[in-house]
Amino acid sequence: RVTVEDVRRFADTVEIRDATAFAAELQAFVHERVEAVKLPANLAGETVEHALERKAAALRADTSWAPTETDVQRGRAVLLEAFNQPHNLPPAEFAKLADKSRQQIYKDILARRLLALNVGPRGQKLPDWQLDPVKQQLTQTVLQEVEG
């Protein structure tokens, strides 16, 4: 808003007879000039919602990522390598070392007293660290917490 005090800036340059009328005319002139300015499209009053939509669109990929067959195969190979480690024992071997029957081992697996690893049709394997009573107790506690 142009005030009479603003008009006094022009007193040395021009002769102003009515400061209030000059201030009003100057205000109208400035307002007309500001309204006449055409802003470029990128500076136009963009709403917050439009700005967020534009930025979110820039973050989205044109195509979604899908693993290639080799990535899946590589993951499967790592899984099988871990499954076939020598410390993972088949139930029959684990039963001999634990001095239990295979049937009892399977019952313990079903009762969540033993952790068994299962990779599809390859059967089950039990990590040998479960033969240690302290580690077996930890396994039982964790399996019961997960179940509950």
CSV table of N, CA and C in Angstrom, one decimal:
chain,number,residue,atom,x,y,z
A,1,ARG,N,0.8,-1.2,0.0
A,1,ARG,CA,0.0,0.0,0.0
A,1,ARG,C,0.9,1.2,0.0
A,2,VAL,N,0.6,2.2,-0.9
A,2,VAL,CA,1.4,3.4,-1.0
A,2,VAL,C,0.8,4.4,0.0
A,3,THR,N,1.6,5.0,0.9
A,3,THR,CA,1.1,5.9,1.9
A,3,THR,C,1.7,7.3,1.6
A,4,VAL,N,1.1,8.3,2.3
A,4,VAL,CA,1.6,9.7,2.2
A,4,VAL,C,3.1,9.8,2.5
A,5,GLU,N,3.6,9.1,3.4
A,5,GLU,CA,5.0,9.1,3.8
A,5,GLU,C,5.8,8.6,2.6
A,6,ASP,N,5.3,7.6,1.8
A,6,ASP,CA,6.0,7.1,0.7
A,6,ASP,C,6.0,8.2,-0.4
A,7,VAL,N,5.0,9.0,-0.5
A,7,VAL,CA,4.9,10.1,-1.5
A,7,VAL,C,6.0,11.1,-1.3
A,8,ARG,N,6.3,11.4,0.0
A,8,ARG,CA,7.3,12.4,0.3
A,8,ARG,C,8.7,12.1,-0.3
A,9,ARG,N,8.9,10.8,-0.7
A,9,ARG,CA,10.2,10.5,-1.3
A,9,ARG,C,10.3,11.2,-2.7
A,10,PHE,N,9.2,11.5,-3.3
A,10,PHE,CA,9.2,12.2,-4.6
A,10,PHE,C,9.2,13.7,-4.5
A,11,ALA,N,9.1,14.3,-3.3
A,11,ALA,CA,8.9,15.7,-3.1
A,11,ALA,C,10.1,16.5,-3.7
A,12,ASP,N,11.3,16.0,-3.7
A,12,ASP,CA,12.4,16.8,-4.3
A,12,ASP,C,12.4,16.7,-5.9
A,13,THR,N,11.8,15.6,-6.4
A,13,THR,CA,11.8,15.4,-7.8
A,13,THR,C,10.6,16.1,-8.6
A,14,VAL,N,9.4,16.0,-8.0
A,14,VAL,CA,8.2,16.5,-8.6
A,14,VAL,C,7.5,17.3,-7.6
A,15,GLU,N,6.6,18.2,-8.1
A,15,GLU,CA,5.8,19.0,-7.3
A,15,GLU,C,4.5,18.3,-7.1
A,16,ILE,N,4.1,17.9,-5.9
A,16,ILE,CA,2.9,17.2,-5.6
A,16,ILE,C,2.0,18.1,-4.8
A,17,ARG,N,0.8,18.4,-5.4
A,17,ARG,CA,-0.2,19.3,-4.8
A,17,ARG,C,-1.1,18.6,-3.8
A,18,ASP,N,-1.5,17.3,-4.1
A,18,ASP,CA,-2.4,16.6,-3.2
A,18,ASP,C,-1.7,15.2,-2.9
A,19,ALA,N,-1.0,15.1,-1.8
A,19,ALA,CA,-0.3,13.9,-1.5
A,19,ALA,C,-1.2,12.7,-1.4
A,20,THR,N,-2.4,12.8,-0.8
A,20,THR,CA,-3.3,11.7,-0.6
A,20,THR,C,-3.8,11.1,-2.0
A,21,ALA,N,-4.2,12.1,-2.9
A,21,ALA,CA,-4.6,11.7,-4.2
A,21,ALA,C,-3.5,11.0,-5.0
A,22,PHE,N,-2.3,11.6,-4.9
A,22,PHE,CA,-1.1,11.1,-5.6
A,22,PHE,C,-0.8,9.7,-5.1
A,23,ALA,N,-0.9,9.4,-3.8
A,23,ALA,CA,-0.7,8.1,-3.2
A,23,ALA,C,-1.7,7.1,-3.7
A,24,ALA,N,-2.9,7.5,-3.8
A,24,ALA,CA,-4.0,6.6,-4.3
A,24,ALA,C,-3.7,6.3,-5.8
A,25,GLU,N,-3.4,7.3,-6.6
A,25,GLU,CA,-3.1,7.0,-8.0
A,25,GLU,C,-1.9,6.2,-8.2
A,26,LEU,N,-0.9,6.4,-7.4
A,26,LEU,CA,0.4,5.6,-7.5
A,26,LEU,C,0.1,4.2,-7.1
A,27,GLN,N,-0.7,4.0,-6.1
A,27,GLN,CA,-1.1,2.6,-5.7
A,27,GLN,C,-1.9,1.9,-6.8
A,28,ALA,N,-2.8,2.6,-7.4
A,28,ALA,CA,-3.5,2.0,-8.5
A,28,ALA,C,-2.6,1.6,-9.7
A,29,PHE,N,-1.7,2.5,-10.0
A,29,PHE,CA,-0.7,2.3,-11.1
A,29,PHE,C,0.1,1.0,-10.8
A,30,VAL,N,0.7,0.9,-9.6
A,30,VAL,CA,1.5,-0.2,-9.2
A,30,VAL,C,0.7,-1.5,-9.3
A,31,HIS,N,-0.5,-1.4,-8.8
A,31,HIS,CA,-1.4,-2.6,-8.8
A,31,HIS,C,-1.7,-3.1,-10.2
A,32,GLU,N,-2.0,-2.1,-11.1
A,32,GLU,CA,-2.2,-2.5,-12.5
A,32,GLU,C,-1.0,-3.1,-13.1
A,33,ARG,N,0.2,-2.6,-12.9
A,33,ARG,CA,1.4,-3.1,-13.4
A,33,ARG,C,1.7,-4.6,-12.9
A,34,VAL,N,1.4,-4.7,-11.6
A,34,VAL,CA,1.7,-6.1,-11.0
A,34,VAL,C,0.7,-7.1,-11.6
A,35,GLU,N,-0.6,-6.7,-11.8
A,35,GLU,CA,-1.6,-7.6,-12.3
A,35,GLU,C,-1.3,-7.9,-13.8
A,36,ALA,N,-0.6,-7.0,-14.5
A,36,ALA,CA,-0.4,-7.2,-15.9
A,36,ALA,C,0.8,-8.2,-16.2
A,37,VAL,N,1.6,-8.4,-15.2
A,37,VAL,CA,2.7,-9.3,-15.4
A,37,VAL,C,2.3,-10.7,-15.5
A,38,LYS,N,2.7,-11.4,-16.5
A,38,LYS,CA,2.4,-12.8,-16.7
A,38,LYS,C,3.6,-13.6,-16.2
A,39,LEU,N,3.3,-14.5,-15.2
A,39,LEU,CA,4.3,-15.3,-14.7
A,39,LEU,C,4.6,-16.6,-15.6
A,40,PRO,N,5.8,-17.0,-15.6
A,40,PRO,CA,6.1,-18.3,-16.4
A,40,PRO,C,5.3,-19.4,-15.7
A,41,ALA,N,5.1,-20.5,-16.4
A,41,ALA,CA,4.3,-21.6,-15.9
A,41,ALA,C,4.9,-22.2,-14.6
A,42,ASN,N,6.3,-22.2,-14.6
A,42,ASN,CA,6.9,-22.8,-13.4
A,42,ASN,C,6.9,-22.0,-12.2
A,43,LEU,N,6.5,-20.7,-12.3
A,43,LEU,CA,6.5,-19.8,-11.2
A,43,LEU,C,5.0,-19.5,-10.8
A,44,ALA,N,4.1,-20.0,-11.6
A,44,ALA,CA,2.7,-19.7,-11.3
A,44,ALA,C,2.3,-20.3,-9.9
A,45,GLY,N,1.3,-19.8,-9.3
A,45,GLY,CA,1.0,-20.2,-7.9
A,45,GLY,C,0.6,-21.7,-7.8
A,46,GLU,N,1.6,-22.5,-7.6
A,46,GLU,CA,1.4,-24.0,-7.5
A,46,GLU,C,0.9,-24.3,-6.1
A,47,THR,N,-0.1,-25.1,-6.0
A,47,THR,CA,-0.6,-25.5,-4.6
A,47,THR,C,0.4,-26.5,-4.1
A,48,VAL,N,0.3,-26.6,-2.8
A,48,VAL,CA,1.2,-27.6,-2.1
A,48,VAL,C,0.8,-29.0,-2.6
A,49,GLU,N,-0.5,-29.3,-2.8
A,49,GLU,CA,-0.9,-30.6,-3.3
A,49,GLU,C,-0.3,-30.9,-4.6
A,50,HIS,N,-0.3,-29.9,-5.5
A,50,HIS,CA,0.2,-30.1,-6.9
A,50,HIS,C,1.7,-30.3,-6.8
A,51,ALA,N,2.4,-29.6,-6.0
A,51,ALA,CA,3.8,-29.7,-5.8
A,51,ALA,C,4.2,-31.1,-5.3
A,52,LEU,N,3.5,-31.6,-4.3
A,52,LEU,CA,3.8,-32.9,-3.8
A,52,LEU,C,3.5,-34.0,-4.9
A,53,GLU,N,2.4,-33.8,-5.6
A,53,GLU,CA,2.1,-34.8,-6.7
A,53,GLU,C,3.2,-34.8,-7.7
A,54,ARG,N,3.7,-33.6,-8.1
A,54,ARG,CA,4.8,-33.5,-9.1
A,54,ARG,C,6.0,-34.2,-8.6
A,55,LYS,N,6.4,-33.9,-7.3
A,55,LYS,CA,7.6,-34.5,-6.8
A,55,LYS,C,7.5,-36.0,-6.6
A,56,ALA,N,6.3,-36.5,-6.2
A,56,ALA,CA,6.1,-37.9,-6.0
A,56,ALA,C,6.2,-38.6,-7.4
A,57,ALA,N,5.7,-38.0,-8.4
A,57,ALA,CA,5.7,-38.6,-9.7
A,57,ALA,C,7.2,-38.7,-10.2
A,58,ALA,N,8.0,-37.8,-9.8
A,58,ALA,CA,9.4,-37.8,-10.2
A,58,ALA,C,10.1,-39.0,-9.5
A,59,LEU,N,9.6,-39.4,-8.4
A,59,LEU,CA,10.3,-40.5,-7.6
A,59,LEU,C,9.9,-41.9,-8.1
A,60,ARG,N,8.7,-41.9,-8.8
A,60,ARG,CA,8.2,-43.2,-9.3
A,60,ARG,C,9.0,-43.7,-10.5
A,61,ALA,N,9.3,-45.0,-10.6
A,61,ALA,CA,10.0,-45.5,-11.7
A,61,ALA,C,8.9,-45.8,-12.8
A,62,ASP,N,9.4,-45.8,-14.0
A,62,ASP,CA,8.4,-46.1,-15.1
A,62,ASP,C,8.0,-47.5,-15.1
A,63,THR,N,8.9,-48.4,-14.8
A,63,THR,CA,8.6,-49.8,-14.7
A,63,THR,C,9.1,-50.3,-13.3
A,64,SER,N,8.3,-51.2,-12.7
A,64,SER,CA,8.6,-51.8,-11.4
A,64,SER,C,9.7,-52.8,-11.6
A,65,TRP,N,10.5,-52.9,-10.5
A,65,TRP,CA,11.7,-53.9,-10.5
A,65,TRP,C,11.1,-55.3,-10.3
A,66,ALA,N,11.6,-56.2,-11.1
A,66,ALA,CA,11.3,-57.6,-10.9
A,66,ALA,C,12.7,-58.4,-11.0
A,67,PRO,N,12.9,-59.3,-10.1
A,67,PRO,CA,14.2,-60.0,-10.1
A,67,PRO,C,14.3,-60.8,-11.4
A,68,THR,N,15.5,-60.8,-11.9
A,68,THR,CA,15.7,-61.7,-13.1
A,68,THR,C,15.9,-63.1,-12.6
A,69,GLU,N,15.8,-64.0,-13.5
A,69,GLU,CA,15.9,-65.4,-13.2
A,69,GLU,C,17.2,-65.7,-12.5
A,70,THR,N,18.2,-65.1,-12.9
A,70,THR,CA,19.5,-65.3,-12.3
A,70,THR,C,19.6,-64.9,-10.9
A,71,ASP,N,18.9,-63.8,-10.5
A,71,ASP,CA,18.8,-63.3,-9.1
A,71,ASP,C,18.1,-64.4,-8.3
A,72,VAL,N,17.0,-64.9,-8.8
A,72,VAL,CA,16.3,-65.9,-8.1
A,72,VAL,C,17.1,-67.2,-7.9
A,73,GLN,N,17.8,-67.6,-9.0
A,73,GLN,CA,18.6,-68.8,-8.9
A,73,GLN,C,19.8,-68.6,-7.9
A,74,ARG,N,20.4,-67.4,-7.9
A,74,ARG,CA,21.5,-67.1,-7.0
A,74,ARG,C,21.0,-67.1,-5.6
A,75,GLY,N,19.8,-66.6,-5.3
A,75,GLY,CA,19.2,-66.7,-3.9
A,75,GLY,C,19.0,-68.1,-3.5
A,76,ARG,N,18.4,-68.9,-4.4
A,76,ARG,CA,18.2,-70.3,-4.1
A,76,ARG,C,19.5,-71.1,-3.9
A,77,ALA,N,20.5,-70.8,-4.6
A,77,ALA,CA,21.8,-71.4,-4.4
A,77,ALA,C,22.3,-71.1,-3.0
A,78,VAL,N,22.2,-69.8,-2.6
A,78,VAL,CA,22.7,-69.5,-1.2
A,78,VAL,C,21.9,-70.2,-0.2
A,79,LEU,N,20.6,-70.2,-0.4
A,79,LEU,CA,19.7,-70.9,0.6
A,79,LEU,C,20.1,-72.4,0.7
A,80,LEU,N,20.3,-73.1,-0.4
A,80,LEU,CA,20.7,-74.5,-0.4
A,80,LEU,C,22.0,-74.7,0.2
A,81,GLU,N,22.9,-73.8,0.0
A,81,GLU,CA,24.3,-73.9,0.5
A,81,GLU,C,24.2,-73.8,2.1
A,82,ALA,N,23.4,-72.9,2.6
A,82,ALA,CA,23.2,-72.8,4.0
A,82,ALA,C,22.5,-74.0,4.6
A,83,PHE,N,21.5,-74.5,3.9
A,83,PHE,CA,20.8,-75.7,4.3
A,83,PHE,C,21.7,-77.0,4.4
A,84,ASN,N,22.6,-77.1,3.4
A,84,ASN,CA,23.5,-78.3,3.3
A,84,ASN,C,24.8,-78.2,4.1
A,85,GLN,N,24.9,-77.2,5.0
A,85,GLN,CA,26.1,-77.1,5.8
A,85,GLN,C,26.2,-78.3,6.7
A,86,PRO,N,27.4,-78.8,7.0
A,86,PRO,CA,27.6,-80.0,7.8
A,86,PRO,C,27.0,-80.0,9.2
A,87,HIS,N,26.8,-78.8,9.7
A,87,HIS,CA,26.2,-78.8,11.1
A,87,HIS,C,24.7,-78.9,11.1
A,88,ASN,N,24.1,-78.9,9.9
A,88,ASN,CA,22.7,-79.2,9.8
A,88,ASN,C,22.5,-80.7,9.5
A,89,LEU,N,21.9,-81.4,10.5
A,89,LEU,CA,21.8,-82.8,10.4
A,89,LEU,C,20.4,-83.3,10.0
A,90,PRO,N,20.4,-84.4,9.3
A,90,PRO,CA,19.1,-85.1,9.0
A,90,PRO,C,18.5,-85.6,10.3
A,91,PRO,N,17.2,-85.7,10.4
A,91,PRO,CA,16.6,-86.2,11.7
A,91,PRO,C,17.1,-87.5,12.2
A,92,ALA,N,17.5,-88.5,11.3
A,92,ALA,CA,18.0,-89.8,11.8
A,92,ALA,C,19.3,-89.6,12.5
A,93,GLU,N,20.2,-88.8,11.9
A,93,GLU,CA,21.5,-88.5,12.5
A,93,GLU,C,21.4,-87.8,13.8
A,94,PHE,N,20.5,-86.8,13.8
A,94,PHE,CA,20.3,-86.0,15.0
A,94,PHE,C,19.7,-86.9,16.1
A,95,ALA,N,18.8,-87.8,15.8
A,95,ALA,CA,18.2,-88.7,16.8
A,95,ALA,C,19.3,-89.6,17.4
A,96,LYS,N,20.3,-90.1,16.6
A,96,LYS,CA,21.4,-90.9,17.2
A,96,LYS,C,22.2,-90.1,18.1
A,97,LEU,N,22.5,-88.9,17.8
A,97,LEU,CA,23.4,-88.0,18.6
A,97,LEU,C,22.6,-87.6,19.9
A,98,ALA,N,21.3,-87.4,19.8
A,98,ALA,CA,20.5,-87.0,20.9
A,98,ALA,C,20.1,-88.2,21.8
A,99,ASP,N,20.4,-89.4,21.3
A,99,ASP,CA,20.0,-90.6,22.0
A,99,ASP,C,18.4,-90.7,22.1
A,100,LYS,N,17.8,-90.4,21.0
A,100,LYS,CA,16.3,-90.5,21.0
A,100,LYS,C,15.9,-91.2,19.7
A,101,SER,N,14.6,-91.6,19.6
A,101,SER,CA,14.2,-92.2,18.4
A,101,SER,C,13.8,-91.1,17.4
A,102,ARG,N,13.8,-91.5,16.1
A,102,ARG,CA,13.4,-90.5,15.1
A,102,ARG,C,11.9,-90.1,15.3
A,103,GLN,N,11.1,-91.0,15.8
A,103,GLN,CA,9.7,-90.6,16.1
A,103,GLN,C,9.7,-89.5,17.1
A,104,GLN,N,10.5,-89.6,18.2
A,104,GLN,CA,10.5,-88.6,19.2
A,104,GLN,C,11.0,-87.3,18.7
A,105,ILE,N,12.0,-87.3,17.8
A,105,ILE,CA,12.5,-86.1,17.2
A,105,ILE,C,11.4,-85.4,16.4
A,106,TYR,N,10.6,-86.2,15.6
A,106,TYR,CA,9.5,-85.6,14.9
A,106,TYR,C,8.5,-85.0,15.8
A,107,LYS,N,8.2,-85.7,16.9
A,107,LYS,CA,7.2,-85.2,17.9
A,107,LYS,C,7.7,-83.9,18.5
A,108,ASP,N,9.0,-83.8,18.8
A,108,ASP,CA,9.6,-82.6,19.4
A,108,ASP,C,9.5,-81.4,18.4
A,109,ILE,N,9.7,-81.7,17.1
A,109,ILE,CA,9.6,-80.7,16.1
A,109,ILE,C,8.2,-80.2,16.1
A,110,LEU,N,7.2,-81.1,16.1
A,110,LEU,CA,5.8,-80.7,16.0
A,110,LEU,C,5.4,-79.9,17.3
A,111,ALA,N,6.0,-80.3,18.4
A,111,ALA,CA,5.7,-79.6,19.7
A,111,ALA,C,6.5,-78.3,19.9
A,112,ARG,N,7.3,-78.0,18.9
A,112,ARG,CA,8.1,-76.7,18.9
A,112,ARG,C,9.1,-76.7,20.0
A,113,ARG,N,9.7,-78.0,20.2
A,113,ARG,CA,10.8,-78.1,21.2
A,113,ARG,C,12.1,-78.1,20.4
A,114,LEU,N,12.1,-78.4,19.1
A,114,LEU,CA,13.3,-78.4,18.3
A,114,LEU,C,13.0,-77.6,17.0
A,115,LEU,N,14.0,-76.9,16.6
A,115,LEU,CA,13.9,-76.1,15.3
A,115,LEU,C,14.4,-77.0,14.2
A,116,ALA,N,13.5,-77.1,13.2
A,116,ALA,CA,13.9,-77.9,12.0
A,116,ALA,C,13.8,-77.0,10.8
A,117,LEU,N,14.9,-77.1,10.0
A,117,LEU,CA,14.9,-76.3,8.7
A,117,LEU,C,14.3,-77.2,7.6
A,118,ASN,N,13.4,-76.6,6.8
A,118,ASN,CA,12.8,-77.3,5.8
A,118,ASN,C,12.9,-76.5,4.5
A,119,VAL,N,13.5,-77.1,3.4
A,119,VAL,CA,13.6,-76.5,2.1
A,119,VAL,C,12.9,-77.4,1.1
A,120,GLY,N,11.6,-77.3,1.0
A,120,GLY,CA,10.9,-78.0,0.0
A,120,GLY,C,11.0,-79.5,0.1
A,121,PRO,N,11.2,-80.2,-1.0
A,121,PRO,CA,11.2,-81.7,-1.0
A,121,PRO,C,12.5,-82.3,-0.5
A,122,ARG,N,13.4,-81.5,0.0
A,122,ARG,CA,14.7,-82.0,0.4
A,122,ARG,C,14.7,-82.5,1.8
A,123,GLY,N,13.5,-82.5,2.5
A,123,GLY,CA,13.4,-83.0,3.8
A,123,GLY,C,13.8,-81.9,4.8
A,124,GLN,N,13.9,-82.4,6.1
A,124,GLN,CA,14.2,-81.5,7.2
A,124,GLN,C,15.6,-81.7,7.7
A,125,LYS,N,16.2,-80.7,8.2
A,125,LYS,CA,17.5,-80.8,8.9
A,125,LYS,C,17.4,-80.0,10.2
A,126,LEU,N,18.2,-80.5,11.1
A,126,LEU,CA,18.2,-79.8,12.4
A,126,LEU,C,19.6,-79.4,12.7
A,127,PRO,N,19.8,-78.1,13.1
A,127,PRO,CA,21.1,-77.6,13.5
A,127,PRO,C,21.6,-78.4,14.7
A,128,ASP,N,22.9,-78.7,14.6
A,128,ASP,CA,23.5,-79.6,15.7
A,128,ASP,C,23.7,-78.8,17.0
A,129,TRP,N,23.7,-77.5,17.0
A,129,TRP,CA,23.8,-76.7,18.2
A,129,TRP,C,22.7,-76.9,19.2
A,130,GLN,N,21.6,-77.5,18.7
A,130,GLN,CA,20.5,-77.8,19.6
A,130,GLN,C,20.8,-79.0,20.5
A,131,LEU,N,21.9,-79.7,20.2
A,131,LEU,CA,22.3,-80.8,21.1
A,131,LEU,C,22.8,-80.3,22.5
A,132,ASP,N,23.2,-79.0,22.5
A,132,ASP,CA,23.6,-78.4,23.7
A,132,ASP,C,22.4,-78.0,24.5
A,133,PRO,N,22.2,-78.4,25.8
A,133,PRO,CA,21.0,-78.2,26.5
A,133,PRO,C,20.7,-76.7,26.7
A,134,VAL,N,21.7,-75.8,26.9
A,134,VAL,CA,21.4,-74.4,27.0
A,134,VAL,C,20.9,-73.8,25.7
A,135,LYS,N,21.5,-74.2,24.6
A,135,LYS,CA,21.0,-73.6,23.3
A,135,LYS,C,19.7,-74.2,22.9
A,136,GLN,N,19.4,-75.5,23.4
A,136,GLN,CA,18.1,-76.1,23.1
A,136,GLN,C,17.0,-75.3,23.9
A,137,GLN,N,17.3,-75.0,25.1
A,137,GLN,CA,16.4,-74.2,25.9
A,137,GLN,C,16.1,-72.8,25.3
A,138,LEU,N,17.1,-72.2,24.8
A,138,LEU,CA,16.9,-70.9,24.1
A,138,LEU,C,16.0,-71.1,22.9
A,139,THR,N,16.3,-72.2,22.1
A,139,THR,CA,15.4,-72.5,20.9
A,139,THR,C,14.0,-72.7,21.3
A,140,GLN,N,13.8,-73.4,22.4
A,140,GLN,CA,12.4,-73.7,22.8
A,140,GLN,C,11.7,-72.4,23.2
A,141,THR,N,12.4,-71.5,24.0
A,141,THR,CA,11.8,-70.3,24.4
A,141,THR,C,11.5,-69.4,23.2
A,142,VAL,N,12.4,-69.3,22.3
A,142,VAL,CA,12.1,-68.5,21.1
A,142,VAL,C,10.9,-69.0,20.3
A,143,LEU,N,10.9,-70.4,20.1
A,143,LEU,CA,9.8,-71.0,19.3
A,143,LEU,C,8.5,-70.8,20.0
A,144,GLN,N,8.4,-70.9,21.3
A,144,GLN,CA,7.2,-70.7,22.0
A,144,GLN,C,6.7,-69.3,22.0
A,145,GLU,N,7.7,-68.3,22.0
A,145,GLU,CA,7.3,-66.9,21.9
A,145,GLU,C,6.7,-66.6,20.6
A,146,VAL,N,7.3,-67.1,19.5
A,146,VAL,CA,6.9,-66.9,18.2
A,146,VAL,C,5.5,-67.5,18.0
A,147,GLU,N,5.2,-68.6,18.5
A,147,GLU,CA,3.9,-69.3,18.4
A,147,GLU,C,2.8,-68.5,19.2
A,148,GLY,N,3.2,-68.0,20.4
A,148,GLY,CA,2.2,-67.4,21.2
A,148,GLY,C,1.8,-66.0,20.8
